[in-house]
Rosetta silent file (secondary structure, phi, psi, omega in degrees, C-alpha in Angstrom):
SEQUENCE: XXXXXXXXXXXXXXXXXXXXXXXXXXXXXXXXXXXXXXXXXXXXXXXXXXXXXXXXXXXXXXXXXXXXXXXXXXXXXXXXXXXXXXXXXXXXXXXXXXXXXXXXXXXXXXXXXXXXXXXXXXXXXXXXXXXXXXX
SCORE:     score description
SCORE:     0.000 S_00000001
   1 L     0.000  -33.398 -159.230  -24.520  -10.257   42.810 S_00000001
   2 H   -77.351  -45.594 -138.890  -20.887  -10.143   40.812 S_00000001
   3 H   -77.557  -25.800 -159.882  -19.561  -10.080   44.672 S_00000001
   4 H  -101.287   -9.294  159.366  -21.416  -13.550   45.524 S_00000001
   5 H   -81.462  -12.233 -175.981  -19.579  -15.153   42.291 S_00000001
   6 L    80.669   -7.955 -172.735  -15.943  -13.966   43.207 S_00000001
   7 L  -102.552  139.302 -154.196  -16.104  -11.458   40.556 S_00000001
   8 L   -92.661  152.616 -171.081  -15.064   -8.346   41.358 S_00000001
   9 H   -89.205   -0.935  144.801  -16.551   -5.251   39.398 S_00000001
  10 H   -18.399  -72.647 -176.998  -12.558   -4.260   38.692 S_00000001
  11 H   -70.029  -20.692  170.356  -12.236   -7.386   36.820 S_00000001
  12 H   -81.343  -24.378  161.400  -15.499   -7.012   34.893 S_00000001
  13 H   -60.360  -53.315  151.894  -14.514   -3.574   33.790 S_00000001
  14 H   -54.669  -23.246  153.367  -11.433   -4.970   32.641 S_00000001
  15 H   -56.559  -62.579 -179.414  -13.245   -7.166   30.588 S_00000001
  16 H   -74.155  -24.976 -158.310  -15.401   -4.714   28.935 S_00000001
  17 H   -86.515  -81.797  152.675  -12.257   -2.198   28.278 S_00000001
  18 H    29.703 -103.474 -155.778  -10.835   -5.763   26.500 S_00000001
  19 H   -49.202  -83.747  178.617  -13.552   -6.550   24.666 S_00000001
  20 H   -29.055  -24.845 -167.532  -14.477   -2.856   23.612 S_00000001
  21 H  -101.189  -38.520 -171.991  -10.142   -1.846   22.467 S_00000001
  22 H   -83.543  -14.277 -165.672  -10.138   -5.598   20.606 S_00000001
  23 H   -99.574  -14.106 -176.101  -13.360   -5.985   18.682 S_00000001
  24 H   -87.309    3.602  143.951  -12.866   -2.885   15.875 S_00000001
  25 H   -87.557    4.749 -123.846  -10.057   -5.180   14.477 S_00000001
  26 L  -121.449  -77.404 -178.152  -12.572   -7.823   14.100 S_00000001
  27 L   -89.792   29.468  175.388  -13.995   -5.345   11.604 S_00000001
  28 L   -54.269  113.007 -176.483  -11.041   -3.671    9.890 S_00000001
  29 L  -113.753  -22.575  172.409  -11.830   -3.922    5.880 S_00000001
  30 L   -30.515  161.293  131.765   -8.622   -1.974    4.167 S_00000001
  31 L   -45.598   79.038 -149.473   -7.192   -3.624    2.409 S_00000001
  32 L  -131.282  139.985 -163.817   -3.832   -4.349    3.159 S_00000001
  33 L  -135.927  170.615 -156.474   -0.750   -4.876    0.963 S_00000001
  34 L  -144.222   82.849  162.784    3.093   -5.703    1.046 S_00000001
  35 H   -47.881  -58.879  166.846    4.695   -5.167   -2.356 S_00000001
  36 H   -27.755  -49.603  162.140    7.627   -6.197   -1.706 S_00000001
  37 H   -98.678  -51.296  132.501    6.833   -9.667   -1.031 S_00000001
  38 H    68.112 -103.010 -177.030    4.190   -9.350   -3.334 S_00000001
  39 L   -95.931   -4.268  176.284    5.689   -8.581   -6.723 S_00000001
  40 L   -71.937  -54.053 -173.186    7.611  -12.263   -6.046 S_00000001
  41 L   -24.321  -45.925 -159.893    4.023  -13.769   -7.153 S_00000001
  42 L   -83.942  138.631  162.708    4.357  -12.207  -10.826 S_00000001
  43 L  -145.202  144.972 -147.856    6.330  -13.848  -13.355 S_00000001
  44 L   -32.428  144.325 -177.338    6.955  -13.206  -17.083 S_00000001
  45 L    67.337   25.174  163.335    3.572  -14.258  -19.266 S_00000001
  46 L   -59.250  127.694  171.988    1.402  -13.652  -16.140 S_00000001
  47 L   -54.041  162.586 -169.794   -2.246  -12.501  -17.244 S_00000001
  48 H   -68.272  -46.882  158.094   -3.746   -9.213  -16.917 S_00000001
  49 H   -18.941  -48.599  175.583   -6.019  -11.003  -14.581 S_00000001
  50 H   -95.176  -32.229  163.714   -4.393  -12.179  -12.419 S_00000001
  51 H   -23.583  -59.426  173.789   -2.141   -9.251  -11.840 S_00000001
  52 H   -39.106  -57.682 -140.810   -5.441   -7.470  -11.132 S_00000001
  53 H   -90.498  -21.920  168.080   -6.843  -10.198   -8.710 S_00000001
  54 H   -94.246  -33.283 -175.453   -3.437   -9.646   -6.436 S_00000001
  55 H   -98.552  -19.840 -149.707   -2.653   -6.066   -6.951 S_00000001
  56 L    72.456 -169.921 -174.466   -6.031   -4.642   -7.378 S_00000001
  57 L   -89.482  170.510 -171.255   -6.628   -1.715   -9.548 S_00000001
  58 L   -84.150  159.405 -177.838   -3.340    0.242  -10.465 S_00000001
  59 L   -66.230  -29.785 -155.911   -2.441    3.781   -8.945 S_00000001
  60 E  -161.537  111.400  174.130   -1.341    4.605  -12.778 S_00000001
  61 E  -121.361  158.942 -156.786   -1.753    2.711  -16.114 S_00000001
  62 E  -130.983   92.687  154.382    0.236    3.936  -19.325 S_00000001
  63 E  -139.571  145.549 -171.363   -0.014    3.111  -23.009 S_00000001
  64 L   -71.784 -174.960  161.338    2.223    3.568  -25.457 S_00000001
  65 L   -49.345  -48.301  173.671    2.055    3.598  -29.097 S_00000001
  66 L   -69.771  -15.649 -174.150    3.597   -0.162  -29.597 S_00000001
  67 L    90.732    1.162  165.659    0.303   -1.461  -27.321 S_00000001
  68 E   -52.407   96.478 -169.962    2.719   -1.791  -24.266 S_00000001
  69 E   -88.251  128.916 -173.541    0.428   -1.057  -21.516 S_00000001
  70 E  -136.432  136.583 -147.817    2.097   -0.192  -18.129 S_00000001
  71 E  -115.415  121.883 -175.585    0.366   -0.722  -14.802 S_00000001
  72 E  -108.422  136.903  165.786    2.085    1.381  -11.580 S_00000001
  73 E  -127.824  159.657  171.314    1.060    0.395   -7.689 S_00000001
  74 E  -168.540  156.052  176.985    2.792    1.909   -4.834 S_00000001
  75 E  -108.195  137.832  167.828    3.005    2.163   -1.173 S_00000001
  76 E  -120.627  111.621 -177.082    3.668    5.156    0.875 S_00000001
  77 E  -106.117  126.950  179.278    5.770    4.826    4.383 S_00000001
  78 L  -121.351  142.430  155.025    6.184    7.538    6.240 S_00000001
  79 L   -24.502  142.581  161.972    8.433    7.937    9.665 S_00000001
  80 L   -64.439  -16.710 -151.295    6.456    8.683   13.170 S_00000001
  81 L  -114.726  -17.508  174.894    8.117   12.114   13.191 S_00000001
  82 L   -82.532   -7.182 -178.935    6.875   12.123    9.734 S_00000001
  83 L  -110.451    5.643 -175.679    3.180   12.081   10.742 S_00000001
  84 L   -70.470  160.037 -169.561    3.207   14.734   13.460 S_00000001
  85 L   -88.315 -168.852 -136.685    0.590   17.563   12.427 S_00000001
  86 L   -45.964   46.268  133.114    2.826   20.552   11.476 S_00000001
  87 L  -104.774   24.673  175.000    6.382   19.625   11.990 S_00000001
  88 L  -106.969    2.045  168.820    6.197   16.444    9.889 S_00000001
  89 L   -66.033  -55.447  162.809    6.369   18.272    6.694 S_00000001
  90 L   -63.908  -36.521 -174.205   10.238   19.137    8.098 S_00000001
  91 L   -98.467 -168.117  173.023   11.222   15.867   10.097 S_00000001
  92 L    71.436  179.637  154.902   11.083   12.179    9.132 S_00000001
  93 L  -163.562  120.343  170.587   10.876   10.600    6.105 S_00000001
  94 L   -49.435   63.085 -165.380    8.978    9.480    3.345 S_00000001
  95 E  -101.160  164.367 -165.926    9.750    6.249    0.810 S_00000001
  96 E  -114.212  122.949  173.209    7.737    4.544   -1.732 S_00000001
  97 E   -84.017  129.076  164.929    7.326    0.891   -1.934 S_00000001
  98 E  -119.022  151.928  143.862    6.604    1.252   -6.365 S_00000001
  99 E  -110.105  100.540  161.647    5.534   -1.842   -8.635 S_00000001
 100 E   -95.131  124.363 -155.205    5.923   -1.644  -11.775 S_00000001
 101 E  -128.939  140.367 -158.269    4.487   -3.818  -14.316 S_00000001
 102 E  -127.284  125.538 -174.356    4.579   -3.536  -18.098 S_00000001
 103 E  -123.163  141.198 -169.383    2.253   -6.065  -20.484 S_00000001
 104 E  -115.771  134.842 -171.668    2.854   -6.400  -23.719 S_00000001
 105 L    34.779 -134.931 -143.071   -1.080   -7.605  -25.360 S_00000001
 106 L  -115.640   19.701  160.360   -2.427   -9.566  -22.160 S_00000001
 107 E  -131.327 -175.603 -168.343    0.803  -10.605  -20.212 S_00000001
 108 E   -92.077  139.470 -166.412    3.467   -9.304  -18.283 S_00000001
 109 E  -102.955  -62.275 -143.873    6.820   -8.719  -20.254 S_00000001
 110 E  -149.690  138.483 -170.440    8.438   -7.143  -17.443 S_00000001
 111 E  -127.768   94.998 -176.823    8.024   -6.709  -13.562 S_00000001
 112 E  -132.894  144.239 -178.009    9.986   -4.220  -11.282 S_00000001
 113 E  -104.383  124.103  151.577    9.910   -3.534   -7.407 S_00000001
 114 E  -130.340  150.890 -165.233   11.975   -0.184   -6.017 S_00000001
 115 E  -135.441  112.879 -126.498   11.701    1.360   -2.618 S_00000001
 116 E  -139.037  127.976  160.141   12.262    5.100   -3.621 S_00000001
 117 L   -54.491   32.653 -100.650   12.962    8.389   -1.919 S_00000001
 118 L   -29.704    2.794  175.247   10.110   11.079   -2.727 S_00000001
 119 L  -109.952  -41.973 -172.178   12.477   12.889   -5.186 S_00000001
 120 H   -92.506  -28.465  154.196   13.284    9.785   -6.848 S_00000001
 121 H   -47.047  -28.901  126.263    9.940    8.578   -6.604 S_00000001
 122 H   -41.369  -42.394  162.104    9.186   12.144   -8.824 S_00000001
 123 H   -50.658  -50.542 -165.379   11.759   11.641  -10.813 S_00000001
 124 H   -86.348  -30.564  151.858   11.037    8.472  -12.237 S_00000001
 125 H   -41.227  -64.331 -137.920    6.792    9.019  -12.519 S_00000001
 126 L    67.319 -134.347 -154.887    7.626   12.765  -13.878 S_00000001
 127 L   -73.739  -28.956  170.042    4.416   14.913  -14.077 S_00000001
 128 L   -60.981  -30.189  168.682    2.280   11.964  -13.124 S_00000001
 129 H   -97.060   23.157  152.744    3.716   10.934  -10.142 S_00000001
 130 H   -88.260   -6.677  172.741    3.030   14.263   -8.362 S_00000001
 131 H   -78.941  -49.289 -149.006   -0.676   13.824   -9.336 S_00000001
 132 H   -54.721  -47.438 -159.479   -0.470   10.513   -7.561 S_00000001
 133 H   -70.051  -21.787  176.576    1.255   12.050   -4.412 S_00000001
 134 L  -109.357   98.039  158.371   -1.439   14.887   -3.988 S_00000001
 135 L  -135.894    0.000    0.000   -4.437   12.415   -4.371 S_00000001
């Protein structure tokens, strides 16, 4: 029957292969986010709200004593050679898009983006950002 139509069952297979490799991005739900460009949205007296409603919730929130509240997001990129199963521990390499955002009572005082080595990403967290990194 495909044969009395010109279509060949090649091309209907090709079709199906198509359809079938293309339709699971159709339902892709992550979430997906680009700090970098981003963290241009927030600026000084921004609400907690809306922070939220862009960032989502934070990887890390913080409050001091003064009622400074400080809300950490980050990205983790790692290298192809960084994702091989066990020689990617050794090769590659592994930086942190971080956002940090600090509100003093319900706005944002202060807003900073750095794109961070995994040592200096530890450094600058301390004991907290090594919980984050084994989560």
């Amino acid at each position: 029957m495909l044969k009395k139509h010109g279509v060949t069952t090649a091309a209907v297979l090709a079709a199906i292969l198509t359809v079938t490799l293309l339709l699971p991005g159709c339902f892709y739900q992550q979430r997906i986010r680009h700090l970098q460009s981003d963290v241009c949205l927030i600026k000084e007296n921004t609400g907690k709200n809306e922070v939220y409603s862009l960032f989502g919730p934070p990887a890390h929130s913080v409050r001091t004593e003064s009622g400074e509240e400080t809300w950490v997001y980050y990205d983790v990129k790692k290298s192809f050679l960084r994702k091989l199963p066990l020689v990617g521990t050794v090769l590659g390499y592994e930086k942190y898009h971080v956002v940090t955002v600090a509100f003093l009572a319900d706005s944002v005082r202060t807003c900073e983006y750095r794109f961070l080595s995994k040592d200096e990403f530890l450094q600058k967290l301390g004991t907290y950002g090594m919980d984050l990194i084994n989560e």
